[in-house]
Amino acid sequence: MIKAVMMMNTQGKPRLAKFYDYTPVEKQQELIRGVFSVLCSRPENVSNFLEIDSLFGPDSRLVYKHYATLYFVLVFDGSENELAMLDLIQVLVETLDKCFSNVCELDIVFNYSKMHAVLDEIVFGGQVLETSSAEVMKAVEEISKLEAASNSISLVPKSVSGWRGR
Amino acid sequence: MGSQGGFGQSKEFLDLVKSIGEARSKAEEDRIVLSEIDILKRKLLEPDVPKRKMKEYIIRLVYIEMLGPDASFGYIHAVKMTHDDNLLLKRTGYLAVTLFLNEDHDLIILIVNTIQKDLRSDNYLVVCAALNAICRLINEETIPAVLPQVVELLNHQKEAVRKKAIMALHRFHRKSPSSVSHLISNFRKRLCDNDPGVMGATLCPLFDLISEDVTSYKDLVSSFVSILKQVTERRLPKSYDYHQMPAPFIQIKLLKIMALLGSGDKNASEIMSMVLGDLFRKCDSSTNIGNAILYECIRCISCILPNPKLLEAAADAISKFLKSDSHNLKYMGIDGLGRLIKISPDIAEQHQLAVIDCLEDPDDTLKRKTFELLYKMTKSSNVEVIVDRMIDYMISINDNHYKTEIASRCVELAEQFAPSNQWFIQTMNKVFEHAGDLVNIKVAHNLMRLIAEGFGEDDDDADSKLRLSAVESYLQLISEPKLPSLFLQVISWVLGEYGTADGKYSASYISGKLCDVADAYSSDETVKGYAVSALMKIYAFEIASGRKVDVLPECQSLIEELLASHSTDLQQRAYELQALLALDSRAVETIIPLDASCEDIEVDKELSFLNGYIQQAIESGAQPYISERERSGMFETTDYHPQDHHEVPSHTLRFEAYELPKPSVPPQASTELVPVPEPSYYSESHQPISTSLVSERESSEIKLRLDGVKQKWGRPSYQPTTSASSTTQQAANGTTSHSDGGVGSSSSKPRSSYEPKKPEIDPEKQRLAASLFGGSSSSRTDKKSSGGQKPAKGTVNKPATVPKENPTPVQPPPDLLDLGEPMATTVSTMDPFKELEGLMDSSSQDGGSNDVMGLYSDAAPVTTTTSVDSLLSELSDSSKGNSRTYQSQTSKGPNTKEALEKDALVRQMGVNPTSQNPTLFKDLLG
């Protein structure tokens, strides 16, 4: 099972963090900091894997990938394959690339909720849901379309009584 | 879609992100974030916030919370937003609550109703959003509220919904297996779903279910195999391809499941072997994902019953991994090697140089993985090289977590495979020196016991040599600054017991060293306690052997300082030492006999030596002893000694953590502990004690064996009856290659297996390779050295055969730390002599020590001498107990001790690792 997905920039600022088991905010911060301090001390051209029992408990592994100014990090347990997780990061990045045409750090910052939408299509409740970036794109586009539609229909949304009435 | 398309944010948000991004320091960032929180708090309280604005505020809140501060003031607004009809708002609301709330949060109750409604929605996106929220927000209590709808959704027409419904159900199963136990059949049903994606999603819960209970899914083996076959034959739609591989994630999950089902199952393994062979042929090893599948195949093959052909294919794949330039693949290769090595040990030999390269790689992850491999392939012949390497690495790293792990591995390997006792002690010294505060305290006790009990069966000479070498090494180390507390305890104990045993070092030299220790580590009371006790032993041995003792001035000042110590434990030790110095040699000899830490202690459980005293007391009008049952509620009438008597049983509890006898404890010995002699009763009535005893015994038994142990290298599951003789050979083998490999001259004896392959390899590496791997093929030197190893073998059994620790549980030897009564008697020999007075009739009114000593020698009435004798024997017993107590008190001592240690640890942790991160963070931000 995947325990967490994180994105952070090369200065250690979190850009997106999703923990699939509830983790209190302080703990999240601690983990992000811990992961970052390990990542930034790793030399170039080494493996993308880390055994990270000290932060996430026994049998935790971490796979990361470094793109430009961003680290993409997946934390998971023994029931996943490291190389496959590395490809999952690839899937995520490919999808984001398609979404934002050449994704950069700013896209991720400014499209916070869309980021989550994409991620939710790929990883669901800690399990890999979809690995085809085309399928993910389709789903996300459909969401945007419907959202846009529902937006235009009720630009002035029903008042509070609307939902209370039912 | 543009980069802002559909998810447009306001300028304020943009500015916020920008200003945070440009913040120069953590403090500046905090200031920005806090002011943003103020703004949001104010805005959220405004009446009639437009919904779109509200949505943005929520997003800003989520963002803020990701940066650290608490945003709980806005949670309720996020919850409200989930109620909205607008899909965009609803999704934002769900997103926010899944990130904000945990499943036990109070606000969840407000959401459950909305989720229920949304699960029934016509819009599948709403359903998906609700399913997504379910995974995070539903706990055991609320599962029943949504379960019916989720089960219904398993048959939804949209496959995306079916997929998510399965995942949600899986999540429920993880959270509370009992709540969905009746629905497990649904997973099987969904395995046959028309949509391959849904089928793939079903594999996740099935993997969990199968790892819990393999047997009830054996019938699915052929289904899984046929699915895998179809996938590899590209029967799935093209859209499931990833980098030209057909549905790789499904393949990986299937292989994982097959590994579970095939382990130890001949039938299943045979069914699988076909498709596994195909996979090896088809897999494209040029892509990352292809290698992922290859690795998964290797893993699967290492789990199912071995098939020579598949093993060969797996070995080929591994060698490809290891030869690759990618560190990731090397990592996978090392991992695969570690798995295969259990089945076919020779496979490592082909890859020895690659393994050594990995060991010297700058990549820490790879290095650790390689150490894990080495740990798995350790045997007597290469233990020295491996453990040396491990210790070197251990010294070089700062990560306390991993340091602890590798230290405990070193200890385990050393205890299991140590080729010689000398080496064992040296290794342990190194581990203690560099990671002393991280290793288990038991390890220290094992080491002390090993030194005390000796290694040879009857070879006292070897024992004393060993002790001397231990003492010498400790005297060398002792002046090093900043030794770990645990190590100092060991050093002090050994110096106390054996420092002067050989006569090589004078008592004043050793005691000076011990004083230095106590001075240098004056904040560590445990170490001080050990040091004082060691001093006491040194002086006792001196007095007993009739030499004149002159206490060094620094010792004297130490004793005086401790007499006024705040720690009652230290105080008591100091008083005891002071008392002991004033006794004559005979008394001292009985109190602290030489090298008696392993002696049995016979305890007069009936306290018969007190009979005379009691008799007298009764005669002079005292109340007779009333047993506990009769006495209930009248404590004030009981006098001192009967109470003492009655407390004995409760004290016996502490014995569990004492020395660790063999499991084959003759019950008759332990019956002494309990009035009823049946062993069954013993085990029943003392369940908690005896079980822990046994488990500890077992663990110690495993640890302390120096040979004759099950060899890690072999294949235990298929050759369960490895004869004792073969293991002896193994051990013997170890010593020989130790003699050549250890010195580093093993290249003089080259092995044909690697020599011709790569002549251009660095000779240094070759030597290392030879010492790591060479041993496996050298079985011809067995017989020569078997003689030398014999004594070591005897040691293994020594602690076992003699149930020496057994009688100890009968009465608690005094524990210095808790000021038990028996100890008080030891002290009282010196000063008040109240008890002796009582025993001695009224003949000695003054209670002067001379009188009493006179009584010891002769001229006492018959009745009293017997009682004095028994008292004396009791004294000596209890003192023996003491010397043992020093050895093992830490594990059985009262909590103060643990608290002390914990405190020390905490202090240490506080200084070292945690402080590192914040500053690092700050630097980066600055």
Short mmCIF file of N, CA, C and O in Angstrom, two decimals, chain B residues 154-195:
data_model
loop_
_atom_site.label_atom_id
_atom_site.label_comp_id
_atom_site.label_asym_id
_atom_site.label_seq_id
_atom_site.Cartn_x
_atom_site.Cartn_y
_atom_site.Cartn_z
N LEU B 154 -20.86 -1.80 -6.43
CA LEU B 154 -20.00 -2.81 -7.06
C LEU B 154 -20.57 -3.22 -8.41
O LEU B 154 -19.86 -3.77 -9.25
N ASN B 155 -21.87 -2.99 -8.61
CA ASN B 155 -22.49 -3.36 -9.88
C ASN B 155 -22.84 -2.14 -10.72
O ASN B 155 -23.64 -2.22 -11.64
N HIS B 156 -22.26 -1.04 -10.40
CA HIS B 156 -22.52 0.20 -11.15
C HIS B 156 -22.10 0.01 -12.60
O HIS B 156 -21.19 -0.75 -12.90
N GLN B 157 -22.78 0.75 -13.48
CA GLN B 157 -22.48 0.53 -14.90
C GLN B 157 -21.12 1.11 -15.30
O GLN B 157 -20.48 0.61 -16.21
N LYS B 158 -20.71 2.18 -14.62
CA LYS B 158 -19.41 2.77 -14.95
C LYS B 158 -18.30 1.96 -14.30
O LYS B 158 -18.33 1.71 -13.08
N GLU B 159 -17.30 1.60 -15.08
CA GLU B 159 -16.25 0.78 -14.48
C GLU B 159 -15.40 1.60 -13.49
O GLU B 159 -14.88 1.06 -12.53
N ALA B 160 -15.32 2.92 -13.75
CA ALA B 160 -14.55 3.74 -12.81
C ALA B 160 -15.15 3.68 -11.42
O ALA B 160 -14.44 3.64 -10.41
N VAL B 161 -16.49 3.65 -11.38
CA VAL B 161 -17.17 3.58 -10.08
C VAL B 161 -16.97 2.21 -9.46
O VAL B 161 -16.70 2.08 -8.26
N ARG B 162 -17.09 1.17 -10.27
CA ARG B 162 -16.90 -0.19 -9.73
C ARG B 162 -15.51 -0.32 -9.11
O ARG B 162 -15.34 -0.86 -8.02
N LYS B 163 -14.55 0.20 -9.85
CA LYS B 163 -13.18 0.13 -9.37
C LYS B 163 -13.05 0.78 -7.98
O LYS B 163 -12.49 0.23 -7.05
N LYS B 164 -13.61 1.99 -7.92
CA LYS B 164 -13.46 2.73 -6.67
C LYS B 164 -14.26 2.09 -5.55
O LYS B 164 -13.85 2.14 -4.38
N ALA B 165 -15.37 1.49 -5.89
CA ALA B 165 -16.16 0.82 -4.86
C ALA B 165 -15.37 -0.35 -4.28
O ALA B 165 -15.38 -0.59 -3.06
N ILE B 166 -14.68 -1.07 -5.16
CA ILE B 166 -13.86 -2.19 -4.66
C ILE B 166 -12.77 -1.67 -3.74
O ILE B 166 -12.51 -2.23 -2.66
N MET B 167 -12.14 -0.60 -4.18
CA MET B 167 -11.07 -0.02 -3.36
C MET B 167 -11.60 0.43 -2.00
O MET B 167 -10.94 0.25 -0.97
N ALA B 168 -12.80 1.01 -2.03
CA ALA B 168 -13.38 1.47 -0.76
C ALA B 168 -13.65 0.28 0.15
O ALA B 168 -13.39 0.32 1.36
N LEU B 169 -14.18 -0.77 -0.44
CA LEU B 169 -14.45 -1.98 0.34
C LEU B 169 -13.15 -2.55 0.91
O LEU B 169 -13.10 -3.02 2.05
N HIS B 170 -12.13 -2.50 0.09
CA HIS B 170 -10.82 -2.94 0.54
C HIS B 170 -10.35 -2.12 1.75
O HIS B 170 -9.84 -2.64 2.72
N ARG B 171 -10.60 -0.84 1.63
CA ARG B 171 -10.22 0.05 2.72
C ARG B 171 -10.97 -0.33 4.00
O ARG B 171 -10.41 -0.35 5.09
N PHE B 172 -12.26 -0.61 3.85
CA PHE B 172 -13.04 -1.04 5.02
C PHE B 172 -12.42 -2.29 5.62
O PHE B 172 -12.31 -2.44 6.84
N HIS B 173 -12.03 -3.18 4.74
CA HIS B 173 -11.46 -4.43 5.23
C HIS B 173 -10.19 -4.16 6.02
O HIS B 173 -9.93 -4.79 7.04
N ARG B 174 -9.42 -3.21 5.57
CA ARG B 174 -8.19 -2.88 6.30
C ARG B 174 -8.51 -2.29 7.66
O ARG B 174 -7.82 -2.54 8.63
N LYS B 175 -9.56 -1.44 7.67
CA LYS B 175 -9.86 -0.75 8.92
C LYS B 175 -10.51 -1.68 9.91
O LYS B 175 -10.22 -1.65 11.11
N SER B 176 -11.43 -2.49 9.46
CA SER B 176 -12.14 -3.36 10.38
C SER B 176 -12.59 -4.61 9.62
O SER B 176 -13.65 -4.61 9.00
N PRO B 177 -11.73 -5.62 9.62
CA PRO B 177 -12.02 -6.82 8.82
C PRO B 177 -13.38 -7.44 9.15
O PRO B 177 -14.04 -7.97 8.27
N SER B 178 -13.78 -7.32 10.41
CA SER B 178 -15.02 -8.01 10.79
C SER B 178 -16.24 -7.38 10.13
O SER B 178 -17.21 -8.06 9.81
N SER B 179 -16.16 -6.07 9.88
CA SER B 179 -17.35 -5.40 9.37
C SER B 179 -17.68 -5.81 7.94
O SER B 179 -18.81 -5.66 7.49
N VAL B 180 -16.70 -6.29 7.21
CA VAL B 180 -16.99 -6.67 5.82
C VAL B 180 -16.72 -8.15 5.56
O VAL B 180 -16.67 -8.57 4.42
N SER B 181 -16.58 -8.91 6.64
CA SER B 181 -16.18 -10.31 6.44
C SER B 181 -17.21 -11.07 5.61
O SER B 181 -16.86 -11.99 4.88
N HIS B 182 -18.48 -10.65 5.68
CA HIS B 182 -19.51 -11.37 4.92
C HIS B 182 -19.51 -10.96 3.46
O HIS B 182 -20.24 -11.52 2.65
N LEU B 183 -18.70 -9.97 3.11
CA LEU B 183 -18.73 -9.45 1.74
C LEU B 183 -17.52 -9.86 0.92
O LEU B 183 -17.36 -9.46 -0.22
N ILE B 184 -16.69 -10.71 1.54
CA ILE B 184 -15.44 -11.03 0.88
C ILE B 184 -15.67 -11.75 -0.46
O ILE B 184 -14.92 -11.58 -1.41
N SER B 185 -16.76 -12.50 -0.52
CA SER B 185 -17.04 -13.21 -1.77
C SER B 185 -17.18 -12.24 -2.94
O SER B 185 -16.95 -12.61 -4.09
N ASN B 186 -17.55 -10.99 -2.63
CA ASN B 186 -17.68 -10.00 -3.70
C ASN B 186 -16.37 -9.79 -4.44
O ASN B 186 -16.38 -9.53 -5.64
N PHE B 187 -15.29 -9.88 -3.72
CA PHE B 187 -14.01 -9.68 -4.38
C PHE B 187 -13.78 -10.79 -5.41
O PHE B 187 -13.32 -10.52 -6.51
N ARG B 188 -14.07 -12.01 -5.00
CA ARG B 188 -13.93 -13.11 -5.95
C ARG B 188 -14.78 -12.87 -7.19
O ARG B 188 -14.37 -13.09 -8.31
N LYS B 189 -16.03 -12.41 -6.93
CA LYS B 189 -16.94 -12.18 -8.05
C LYS B 189 -16.37 -11.14 -9.00
O LYS B 189 -16.40 -11.31 -10.21
N ARG B 190 -15.84 -10.07 -8.41
CA ARG B 190 -15.36 -8.96 -9.25
C ARG B 190 -14.10 -9.33 -10.01
O ARG B 190 -13.71 -8.64 -10.94
N LEU B 191 -13.45 -10.42 -9.58
CA LEU B 191 -12.27 -10.87 -10.31
C LEU B 191 -12.65 -11.23 -11.74
O LEU B 191 -11.83 -11.18 -12.65
N CYS B 192 -13.91 -11.62 -11.93
CA CYS B 192 -14.37 -12.00 -13.26
C CYS B 192 -15.04 -10.84 -13.98
O CYS B 192 -15.76 -11.04 -14.95
N ASP B 193 -14.82 -9.63 -13.51
CA ASP B 193 -15.45 -8.47 -14.13
C ASP B 193 -15.01 -8.35 -15.59
O ASP B 193 -13.90 -8.72 -15.95
N ASN B 194 -15.93 -7.82 -16.39
CA ASN B 194 -15.61 -7.67 -17.80
C ASN B 194 -14.48 -6.68 -18.03
O ASN B 194 -13.72 -6.82 -18.98
N ASP B 195 -14.45 -5.71 -17.18
CA ASP B 195 -13.44 -4.68 -17.37
C ASP B 195 -12.13 -5.09 -16.71
O ASP B 195 -12.09 -5.36 -15.51
#
